[in-house]
Amino acid sequence: MASLRDIKTRINSTQKTKQITKAMHMVSASKLSKAEDFAKAFNPYSDKIKEVVNSIAGSGQDAEHPMLEHREVKKTAYFVIASDRGLAGPFNSGVLREVYRTIQQRHQSKEEYAVITIGKMARDFFKKREMPVLKEITGLSDQPNFADIKDLTSETIQLFIDGEIDELVIVYNHFISAISQEVTSKKLLPLSELKEESAGTTSSYEYEPNQQEILNVLLPQYAESLIFGAILDSKASEHAARMTAMKSATDNAEDIIDDLSLQYNRARQAEITQEIAEIVGGAAALD
Amino acid sequence: MKTLTVSVVTPDGPVLEDSFEMVSCKAESGELGILPGHIPLVAPLSISAVRLKGENPQRIAVSGGFLEVRPDKVTILAQSAERPDDIDVKRARAAKERAERRLLAKQDEIDFRRAELALKRALNRIEVVENK
């Protein structure tokens, strides 16, 4: 049985770990509420741009644009959104596993796919497995601005327009609630859903100079906004996942401390009992 | 006087929502003036200043945006939109110099194009601040 001092040391170190996880839990909680505000601030923009895009795509005339075109898929790019740091439970591993499995299933050679990563965890994962990483961003702040990721999104979309990739799939953690996030995989390019969704729109516009020019401006912007939305969504999920992970770590630390305290008290009691027995034994020997 | 509601939204959140008498802006195809009761219209905006006229006039530097007009409402969707007070002039000037240096150095076409856009954005910001 462990000595009194050993148990005491373990209690102390667990206590310290608990303090850290508790602090991280609270930090994540406050970051989560900020991230939710950010996602909310983004909503008016995304709603509006979606509305306009749908109304143009659904205006009857056949809108032609490279981003709407289905090509034979020779190369698929996966846009993977993970985080820079771990300690967030299954946040990173869930996304990475999903991408890895999809790639293993769908592709035979490295020519057929590439990944674009956000976050150190994703980059390191794919580099280690020697998978082609096309572009990457690390060290993105907890509340990213659109300007922070604009270069990446526009370059990504340019890759599609130039025909270097024929399909873009985005994989990220979708935020459902503070305790539940879901790994989501969405086909972003070509923009195929537009025409199906747009049946019910009412407004019709004049286009200045014409529909084609507007699509040239609007569709890249729309796709960029979808990526940005996914990043904000993923950030909220990250904080939520970390919050949950840290909460359960704190709870576990408490359980361990309880167990150890019980052990400690028993050991102390045993020691006292033994001492008394020794004294009594010693006194009896004197008589 | 009749007014129209103008709202300016960016991915980082709404910038402004207020009523004005006239919106004057520069679309890719040329200058546009919007008065209340305009027919529904969509037009891409160039990197420029949007002038909002009314009781308290405003100028806003926009880049990468477009304009959606309805009879009583104008929505400007832009990748970035700033009021004069929110513009960091120092940063804009630094960006201008950087872009100018890049333009002077001979480079491939994409970098050239990018530097050109950066220069336009910087000039636009500086201009909006100075003509406040």
CSV table of C-alpha atoms in Angstrom, one decimal:
chain,number,residue,atom,x,y,z
A,1,MET,CA,0.0,0.0,0.0
A,2,ALA,CA,1.2,3.5,-0.9
A,3,SER,CA,2.6,5.5,1.9
A,4,LEU,CA,0.9,8.6,3.3
A,5,ARG,CA,3.3,10.9,1.6
A,6,ASP,CA,2.9,9.3,-1.8
A,7,ILE,CA,-0.9,9.7,-1.6
A,8,LYS,CA,-0.5,13.3,-0.5
A,9,THR,CA,1.7,14.1,-3.4
A,10,ARG,CA,-0.8,12.6,-5.9
A,11,ILE,CA,-3.6,14.5,-4.3
A,12,ASN,CA,-1.7,17.7,-4.7
A,13,SER,CA,-0.7,17.1,-8.3
A,14,THR,CA,-4.3,16.1,-9.3
A,15,GLN,CA,-5.5,19.3,-7.5
A,16,LYS,CA,-3.2,21.4,-9.7
A,17,THR,CA,-4.3,19.7,-12.9
A,18,LYS,CA,-7.9,20.3,-11.9
A,19,GLN,CA,-7.2,24.0,-11.4
A,20,ILE,CA,-5.7,24.2,-14.9
A,21,THR,CA,-8.6,22.3,-16.6
A,22,LYS,CA,-11.1,24.4,-14.7
A,23,ALA,CA,-9.5,27.6,-15.9
A,24,MET,CA,-9.4,26.3,-19.5
A,25,HIS,CA,-13.0,25.3,-19.2
A,26,MET,CA,-13.9,28.9,-18.3
A,27,VAL,CA,-11.8,30.4,-21.0
A,28,SER,CA,-13.4,28.2,-23.6
A,29,ALA,CA,-16.8,29.1,-22.3
A,30,SER,CA,-16.2,32.8,-22.8
A,31,LYS,CA,-14.6,32.2,-26.2
A,32,LEU,CA,-17.6,30.1,-27.2
A,33,SER,CA,-20.0,32.9,-26.5
A,34,LYS,CA,-17.8,35.3,-28.5
A,35,ALA,CA,-17.6,32.9,-31.3
A,36,GLU,CA,-21.4,32.6,-31.3
A,37,ASP,CA,-21.7,36.4,-31.6
A,38,PHE,CA,-19.3,36.3,-34.5
A,39,ALA,CA,-21.3,33.7,-36.3
A,40,LYS,CA,-24.4,35.7,-35.7
A,41,ALA,CA,-22.8,38.9,-37.1
A,42,PHE,CA,-22.0,36.9,-40.2
A,43,ASN,CA,-25.6,35.7,-40.7
A,44,PRO,CA,-27.1,38.8,-42.4
A,45,TYR,CA,-24.3,38.8,-45.0
A,46,SER,CA,-24.6,35.1,-45.8
A,47,ASP,CA,-28.4,35.2,-45.9
A,48,LYS,CA,-28.5,38.2,-48.2
A,49,ILE,CA,-25.8,36.9,-50.6
A,50,LYS,CA,-27.6,33.5,-50.7
A,51,GLU,CA,-30.9,35.3,-51.5
A,52,VAL,CA,-29.4,37.2,-54.4
A,53,VAL,CA,-27.5,34.3,-55.8
A,54,ASN,CA,-30.5,32.1,-55.7
A,55,SER,CA,-32.7,34.7,-57.4
A,56,ILE,CA,-30.2,35.1,-60.2
A,57,ALA,CA,-29.7,31.4,-60.6
A,58,GLY,CA,-33.5,30.8,-60.5
A,59,SER,CA,-34.4,33.6,-62.9
A,60,GLY,CA,-35.1,31.2,-65.7
A,61,GLN,CA,-32.4,32.2,-68.1
A,62,ASP,CA,-29.6,29.6,-68.3
A,63,ALA,CA,-26.8,31.1,-66.2
A,64,GLU,CA,-23.5,29.8,-67.4
A,65,HIS,CA,-20.4,30.0,-65.2
A,66,PRO,CA,-17.4,27.8,-64.7
A,67,MET,CA,-18.3,27.4,-61.0
A,68,LEU,CA,-21.7,25.9,-61.9
A,69,GLU,CA,-20.3,23.5,-64.4
A,70,HIS,CA,-20.0,19.8,-63.6
A,71,ARG,CA,-16.8,18.5,-65.0
A,72,GLU,CA,-15.4,15.0,-65.0
A,73,VAL,CA,-13.7,14.7,-61.7
A,74,LYS,CA,-10.0,14.2,-62.1
A,75,LYS,CA,-8.8,15.8,-58.9
A,76,THR,CA,-10.7,16.4,-55.7
A,77,ALA,CA,-9.6,18.9,-53.1
A,78,TYR,CA,-10.6,18.5,-49.5
A,79,PHE,CA,-10.8,21.7,-47.4
A,80,VAL,CA,-10.2,20.5,-43.9
A,81,ILE,CA,-10.9,22.8,-41.0
A,82,ALA,CA,-9.3,21.7,-37.7
A,83,SER,CA,-7.6,23.6,-34.9
A,84,ASP,CA,-4.1,24.6,-33.8
A,85,ARG,CA,-4.3,23.1,-30.4
A,86,GLY,CA,-5.5,19.8,-29.0
A,87,LEU,CA,-7.2,19.2,-25.7
A,88,ALA,CA,-10.6,19.5,-27.4
A,89,GLY,CA,-11.8,16.0,-27.2
A,90,PRO,CA,-12.7,14.4,-30.5
A,91,PHE,CA,-12.8,17.8,-32.3
A,92,ASN,CA,-9.7,17.2,-34.5
A,93,SER,CA,-9.6,13.5,-34.6
A,94,GLY,CA,-13.2,13.3,-35.8
A,95,VAL,CA,-12.6,15.5,-38.8
A,96,LEU,CA,-9.3,14.0,-39.7
A,97,ARG,CA,-10.6,10.5,-39.5
A,98,GLU,CA,-13.5,11.3,-41.8
A,99,VAL,CA,-11.2,12.9,-44.4
A,100,TYR,CA,-8.7,10.1,-44.2
A,101,ARG,CA,-11.3,7.4,-44.6
A,102,THR,CA,-13.0,9.2,-47.5
A,103,ILE,CA,-9.7,9.6,-49.3
A,104,GLN,CA,-8.8,5.9,-48.7
A,105,GLN,CA,-12.1,4.8,-50.2
A,106,ARG,CA,-12.4,7.1,-53.1
A,107,HIS,CA,-8.9,7.5,-54.5
A,108,GLN,CA,-6.2,5.2,-55.7
A,109,SER,CA,-3.3,7.5,-56.3
A,110,LYS,CA,-2.0,10.8,-55.0
A,111,GLU,CA,-2.7,12.5,-58.3
A,112,GLU,CA,-6.4,12.3,-57.6
A,113,TYR,CA,-6.7,14.4,-54.5
A,114,ALA,CA,-5.2,17.1,-52.5
A,115,VAL,CA,-5.9,18.7,-49.1
A,116,ILE,CA,-6.2,22.3,-48.0
A,117,THR,CA,-5.8,22.6,-44.3
A,118,ILE,CA,-6.7,25.1,-41.6
A,119,GLY,CA,-4.9,24.5,-38.3
A,120,LYS,CA,-1.7,22.9,-37.3
A,121,MET,CA,-3.3,19.6,-36.3
A,122,ALA,CA,-4.7,19.0,-39.8
A,123,ARG,CA,-1.5,20.1,-41.5
A,124,ASP,CA,0.7,17.9,-39.4
A,125,PHE,CA,-1.6,14.9,-39.8
A,126,PHE,CA,-1.5,15.0,-43.6
A,127,LYS,CA,2.2,15.9,-43.9
A,128,LYS,CA,3.1,13.0,-41.7
A,129,ARG,CA,1.1,10.6,-44.0
A,130,GLU,CA,2.8,12.2,-47.0
A,131,MET,CA,-0.4,13.3,-48.5
A,132,PRO,CA,-0.3,16.4,-50.8
A,133,VAL,CA,-1.1,19.6,-48.9
A,134,LEU,CA,-2.0,22.3,-51.4
A,135,LYS,CA,-2.4,25.2,-49.1
A,136,GLU,CA,-2.5,25.8,-45.4
A,137,ILE,CA,-3.2,28.3,-42.7
A,138,THR,CA,-2.0,28.0,-39.2
A,139,GLY,CA,-2.3,30.3,-36.2
A,140,LEU,CA,-5.7,31.6,-37.1
A,141,SER,CA,-7.0,33.7,-34.3
A,142,ASP,CA,-9.9,32.6,-32.2
A,143,GLN,CA,-12.2,35.2,-33.7
A,144,PRO,CA,-11.0,35.3,-37.3
A,145,ASN,CA,-11.8,38.3,-39.5
A,146,PHE,CA,-12.8,37.8,-43.1
A,147,ALA,CA,-9.5,39.5,-44.1
A,148,ASP,CA,-7.5,36.8,-42.4
A,149,ILE,CA,-8.7,34.1,-44.7
A,150,LYS,CA,-9.6,36.0,-47.8
A,151,ASP,CA,-6.3,35.1,-49.6
A,152,LEU,CA,-6.8,31.4,-48.9
A,153,THR,CA,-10.4,31.3,-50.0
A,154,SER,CA,-9.9,33.3,-53.2
A,155,GLU,CA,-6.8,31.2,-54.1
A,156,THR,CA,-8.8,28.0,-53.5
A,157,ILE,CA,-11.6,29.2,-55.7
A,158,GLN,CA,-9.1,30.2,-58.4
A,159,LEU,CA,-7.8,26.7,-58.4
A,160,PHE,CA,-11.2,25.5,-59.3
A,161,ILE,CA,-11.8,28.1,-62.0
A,162,ASP,CA,-8.4,27.3,-63.5
A,163,GLY,CA,-9.4,23.6,-63.6
A,164,GLU,CA,-6.6,22.4,-61.3
A,165,ILE,CA,-9.2,20.8,-59.1
A,166,ASP,CA,-12.6,19.6,-60.3
A,167,GLU,CA,-14.4,19.3,-57.1
A,168,LEU,CA,-14.0,20.9,-53.6
A,169,VAL,CA,-15.3,19.1,-50.5
A,170,ILE,CA,-15.3,20.9,-47.2
A,171,VAL,CA,-15.1,19.0,-44.0
A,172,TYR,CA,-15.6,20.6,-40.6
A,173,ASN,CA,-17.3,20.3,-37.3
A,174,HIS,CA,-20.8,21.7,-37.4
A,175,PHE,CA,-21.9,23.5,-34.2
A,176,ILE,CA,-25.2,22.1,-33.0
A,177,SER,CA,-25.1,23.1,-29.4
A,178,ALA,CA,-22.5,23.5,-26.6
A,179,ILE,CA,-22.5,19.8,-26.0
A,180,SER,CA,-23.0,18.5,-29.5
A,181,GLN,CA,-21.0,19.0,-32.6
A,182,GLU,CA,-21.2,17.0,-35.8
A,183,VAL,CA,-18.5,16.2,-38.4
A,184,THR,CA,-20.0,17.5,-41.6
A,185,SER,CA,-18.8,17.0,-45.1
A,186,LYS,CA,-20.2,19.1,-47.9
A,187,LYS,CA,-19.5,19.4,-51.6
A,188,LEU,CA,-18.9,23.1,-52.1
A,189,LEU,CA,-17.8,23.3,-55.8
A,190,PRO,CA,-19.2,23.1,-58.3
A,191,LEU,CA,-22.2,24.9,-56.9
A,192,SER,CA,-24.8,22.4,-57.7
A,193,GLU,CA,-27.6,22.9,-55.2
A,194,LEU,CA,-28.4,26.5,-56.3
A,195,LYS,CA,-30.7,25.6,-59.1
A,196,GLU,CA,-32.7,23.2,-57.0
A,197,GLU,CA,-33.2,25.4,-54.0
A,198,SER,CA,-34.1,28.5,-55.9
A,199,ALA,CA,-37.5,27.5,-57.2
A,200,GLY,CA,-39.5,29.6,-54.7
A,201,THR,CA,-37.8,33.0,-54.9
A,202,THR,CA,-39.9,36.0,-55.7
A,203,SER,CA,-37.8,39.0,-56.4
A,204,SER,CA,-36.6,39.7,-59.9
A,205,TYR,CA,-33.9,42.2,-60.6
A,206,GLU,CA,-32.5,44.4,-63.3
A,207,TYR,CA,-28.9,43.5,-63.8
A,208,GLU,CA,-26.2,46.1,-64.4
A,209,PRO,CA,-24.4,45.5,-66.7
A,210,ASN,CA,-25.7,42.0,-67.2
A,211,GLN,CA,-26.3,38.7,-65.5
A,212,GLN,CA,-23.1,37.1,-66.7
A,213,GLU,CA,-20.9,39.9,-65.3
A,214,ILE,CA,-22.7,39.7,-62.0
A,215,LEU,CA,-22.3,36.0,-61.7
A,216,ASN,CA,-18.6,36.5,-62.3
A,217,VAL,CA,-18.4,38.7,-59.3
A,218,LEU,CA,-21.0,37.1,-57.2
A,219,LEU,CA,-20.3,33.4,-57.4
A,220,PRO,CA,-16.7,33.6,-56.1
A,221,GLN,CA,-17.9,35.9,-53.4
A,222,TYR,CA,-20.6,33.5,-52.5
A,223,ALA,CA,-18.3,30.5,-52.4
A,224,GLU,CA,-15.9,32.5,-50.2
A,225,SER,CA,-18.7,33.4,-47.8
A,226,LEU,CA,-19.6,29.7,-47.6
A,227,ILE,CA,-16.0,28.8,-46.6
A,228,PHE,CA,-15.9,31.6,-44.1
A,229,GLY,CA,-19.2,30.5,-42.6
A,230,ALA,CA,-17.8,27.0,-42.2
A,231,ILE,CA,-14.7,28.4,-40.5
A,232,LEU,CA,-16.8,30.4,-38.0
A,233,ASP,CA,-19.0,27.4,-37.4
A,234,SER,CA,-15.9,25.3,-36.8
A,235,LYS,CA,-14.4,27.8,-34.4
A,236,ALA,CA,-17.6,27.8,-32.3
A,237,SER,CA,-17.5,24.0,-32.3
A,238,GLU,CA,-13.8,24.0,-31.3
A,239,HIS,CA,-14.5,26.1,-28.2
A,240,ALA,CA,-17.6,24.1,-27.4
A,241,ALA,CA,-15.7,20.8,-27.7
A,242,ARG,CA,-12.8,22.1,-25.6
A,243,MET,CA,-15.2,23.3,-23.0
A,244,THR,CA,-16.9,19.9,-22.8
A,245,ALA,CA,-13.5,18.1,-22.7
A,246,MET,CA,-12.2,20.3,-20.0
A,247,LYS,CA,-15.4,20.0,-18.0
A,248,SER,CA,-15.2,16.2,-18.0
A,249,ALA,CA,-11.4,16.4,-17.2
A,250,THR,CA,-12.3,18.6,-14.2
A,251,ASP,CA,-15.0,16.1,-13.1
A,252,ASN,CA,-12.6,13.2,-13.4
A,253,ALA,CA,-10.0,15.0,-11.4
A,254,GLU,CA,-12.5,15.5,-8.7
A,255,ASP,CA,-13.4,11.8,-8.6
A,256,ILE,CA,-9.7,10.9,-8.4
A,257,ILE,CA,-9.2,13.4,-5.5
A,258,ASP,CA,-12.2,11.9,-3.7
A,259,ASP,CA,-10.8,8.4,-4.1
A,260,LEU,CA,-7.3,9.4,-3.0
A,261,SER,CA,-8.6,11.3,0.0
A,262,LEU,CA,-10.5,8.2,1.1
A,263,GLN,CA,-7.3,6.1,0.7
A,264,TYR,CA,-5.3,8.8,2.5
A,265,ASN,CA,-7.7,8.8,5.5
A,266,ARG,CA,-7.7,5.0,5.7
A,267,ALA,CA,-3.9,4.9,5.7
A,268,ARG,CA,-3.7,7.5,8.3
A,269,GLN,CA,-6.3,5.7,10.5
A,270,ALA,CA,-4.3,2.4,10.1
A,271,GLU,CA,-1.1,4.1,11.1
A,272,ILE,CA,-2.7,5.6,14.3
A,273,THR,CA,-4.3,2.2,15.2
A,274,GLN,CA,-1.0,0.6,14.7
A,275,GLU,CA,0.8,3.2,16.9
A,276,ILE,CA,-1.8,2.7,19.7
A,277,ALA,CA,-1.4,-1.1,19.5
A,278,GLU,CA,2.3,-0.7,19.8
A,279,ILE,CA,2.1,1.6,22.8
A,280,VAL,CA,-0.4,-0.7,24.5
A,281,GLY,CA,1.8,-3.7,23.7
A,282,GLY,CA,4.8,-1.8,25.1
A,283,ALA,CA,2.9,-0.9,28.3
A,284,ALA,CA,1.8,-4.4,28.8
A,285,ALA,CA,5.3,-5.7,28.5
A,286,LEU,CA,6.4,-3.4,31.4
A,287,ASP,CA,3.9,-4.9,33.8
B,1,MET,CA,-38.4,64.0,-48.4
B,2,LYS,CA,-38.7,60.4,-49.2
B,3,THR,CA,-35.9,58.2,-47.8
B,4,LEU,CA,-34.6,54.8,-48.4
B,5,THR,CA,-33.1,52.4,-45.8
B,6,VAL,CA,-29.5,51.6,-46.5
B,7,SER,CA,-27.7,48.7,-44.8
B,8,VAL,CA,-24.1,47.8,-45.3
B,9,VAL,CA,-23.1,44.3,-44.4
B,10,THR,CA,-19.8,42.5,-44.4
B,11,PRO,CA,-18.8,39.0,-43.3
B,12,ASP,CA,-17.5,40.5,-40.1
B,13,GLY,CA,-20.9,42.0,-39.3
B,14,PRO,CA,-23.2,44.8,-40.2
B,15,VAL,CA,-21.4,48.2,-40.6
B,16,LEU,CA,-24.3,50.6,-40.9
B,17,GLU,CA,-28.1,50.7,-41.1
B,18,ASP,CA,-29.9,54.0,-41.5
B,19,SER,CA,-32.1,56.0,-43.8
B,20,PHE,CA,-30.7,58.3,-46.5
B,21,GLU,CA,-32.1,60.3,-49.3
B,22,MET,CA,-29.7,59.2,-52.0
B,23,VAL,CA,-27.0,56.6,-52.6
B,24,SER,CA,-24.3,57.5,-55.0
B,25,CYS,CA,-21.7,54.9,-55.8
B,26,LYS,CA,-19.4,53.6,-58.5
B,27,ALA,CA,-20.4,50.3,-60.1
B,28,GLU,CA,-18.1,48.4,-62.4
B,29,SER,CA,-20.0,49.8,-65.3
B,30,GLY,CA,-20.0,53.4,-64.1
B,31,GLU,CA,-21.4,55.8,-61.6
B,32,LEU,CA,-24.8,55.0,-60.2
B,33,GLY,CA,-27.2,57.2,-58.2
B,34,ILE,CA,-30.1,55.6,-56.4
B,35,LEU,CA,-33.1,57.5,-55.2
B,36,PRO,CA,-36.1,56.1,-53.4
B,37,GLY,CA,-38.4,54.1,-55.6
B,38,HIS,CA,-35.7,52.7,-57.9
B,39,ILE,CA,-36.5,49.5,-59.7
B,40,PRO,CA,-34.9,46.3,-58.2
B,41,LEU,CA,-31.3,46.2,-59.4
B,42,VAL,CA,-28.2,44.2,-58.7
B,43,ALA,CA,-24.8,45.6,-59.7
B,44,PRO,CA,-21.2,44.9,-58.7
B,45,LEU,CA,-19.3,47.8,-57.1
B,46,SER,CA,-15.8,48.8,-57.9
B,47,ILE,CA,-13.3,49.5,-55.2
B,48,SER,CA,-14.5,53.0,-54.3
B,49,ALA,CA,-16.3,55.2,-51.9
B,50,VAL,CA,-20.0,55.0,-51.5
B,51,ARG,CA,-21.6,58.3,-50.7
B,52,LEU,CA,-24.8,58.3,-48.7
B,53,LYS,CA,-26.6,61.6,-48.8
B,54,GLY,CA,-29.2,62.7,-46.3
B,55,GLU,CA,-29.4,64.5,-42.9
B,56,ASN,CA,-26.1,63.1,-41.8
B,57,PRO,CA,-24.2,62.2,-44.9
B,58,GLN,CA,-21.7,59.3,-44.8
B,59,ARG,CA,-18.9,58.0,-46.9
B,60,ILE,CA,-17.9,54.4,-46.8
B,61,ALA,CA,-14.9,52.8,-48.4
B,62,VAL,CA,-15.9,49.5,-49.9
B,63,SER,CA,-14.0,46.8,-51.7
B,64,GLY,CA,-15.2,43.6,-53.3
B,65,GLY,CA,-18.8,44.3,-53.0
B,66,PHE,CA,-22.1,44.6,-54.8
B,67,LEU,CA,-25.3,46.5,-54.5
B,68,GLU,CA,-28.8,45.2,-54.2
B,69,VAL,CA,-31.6,47.7,-54.7
B,70,ARG,CA,-35.3,47.5,-53.9
B,71,PRO,CA,-37.7,50.3,-54.1
B,72,ASP,CA,-37.3,51.3,-50.4
B,73,LYS,CA,-34.1,49.5,-49.4
B,74,VAL,CA,-30.6,49.4,-50.6
B,75,THR,CA,-28.3,46.6,-49.3
B,76,ILE,CA,-24.5,46.8,-49.9
B,77,LEU,CA,-22.8,43.5,-49.5
B,78,ALA,CA,-19.0,43.9,-49.4
B,79,GLN,CA,-16.0,41.9,-48.4
B,80,SER,CA,-14.8,45.0,-46.5
B,81,ALA,CA,-16.6,48.2,-45.8
B,82,GLU,CA,-15.3,50.9,-43.5
B,83,ARG,CA,-16.4,54.3,-42.3
B,84,PRO,CA,-13.7,57.0,-42.3
B,85,ASP,CA,-13.4,56.8,-38.5
B,86,ASP,CA,-12.7,53.1,-38.6
B,87,ILE,CA,-9.9,53.3,-41.2
B,88,ASP,CA,-6.4,52.9,-40.1
B,89,VAL,CA,-4.6,55.5,-42.2
B,90,LYS,CA,-1.1,54.4,-41.2
B,91,ARG,CA,-1.8,50.9,-42.3
B,92,ALA,CA,-3.4,52.1,-45.5
B,93,ARG,CA,-0.3,54.3,-46.3
B,94,ALA,CA,2.0,51.4,-45.6
B,95,ALA,CA,-0.1,49.2,-47.8
B,96,LYS,CA,0.1,51.8,-50.6
B,97,GLU,CA,3.9,52.0,-50.4
B,98,ARG,CA,4.2,48.2,-50.4
B,99,ALA,CA,1.9,47.9,-53.4
B,100,GLU,CA,3.8,50.6,-55.3
B,101,ARG,CA,7.1,48.8,-54.7
B,102,ARG,CA,5.6,45.6,-55.9
B,103,LEU,CA,4.3,47.2,-59.0
B,104,LEU,CA,7.7,48.6,-59.8
B,105,ALA,CA,9.5,45.2,-59.4
B,106,LYS,CA,8.9,43.1,-62.4
B,107,GLN,CA,6.8,40.1,-61.6
B,108,ASP,CA,4.4,37.6,-63.1
B,109,GLU,CA,0.9,38.6,-64.0
B,110,ILE,CA,-0.9,37.4,-61.0
B,111,ASP,CA,1.3,39.2,-58.5
B,112,PHE,CA,1.0,42.3,-60.6
B,113,ARG,CA,-2.8,42.1,-60.6
B,114,ARG,CA,-2.8,41.5,-56.9
B,115,ALA,CA,-0.6,44.5,-56.1
B,116,GLU,CA,-2.7,46.6,-58.4
B,117,LEU,CA,-5.8,45.7,-56.4
B,118,ALA,CA,-4.0,46.3,-53.1
B,119,LEU,CA,-3.0,49.7,-54.3
B,120,LYS,CA,-6.5,50.6,-55.3
B,121,ARG,CA,-7.8,49.5,-51.9
B,122,ALA,CA,-5.2,51.6,-50.1
B,123,LEU,CA,-5.8,54.7,-52.2
B,124,ASN,CA,-9.5,54.4,-51.8
B,125,ARG,CA,-9.2,54.2,-48.0
B,126,ILE,CA,-6.8,57.2,-47.9
B,127,GLU,CA,-9.1,59.2,-50.1
B,128,VAL,CA,-12.2,58.5,-48.0
B,129,VAL,CA,-10.4,59.6,-44.9
B,130,GLU,CA,-9.0,62.8,-46.4
B,131,ASN,CA,-12.3,63.9,-47.9
B,132,LYS,CA,-14.3,63.3,-44.7
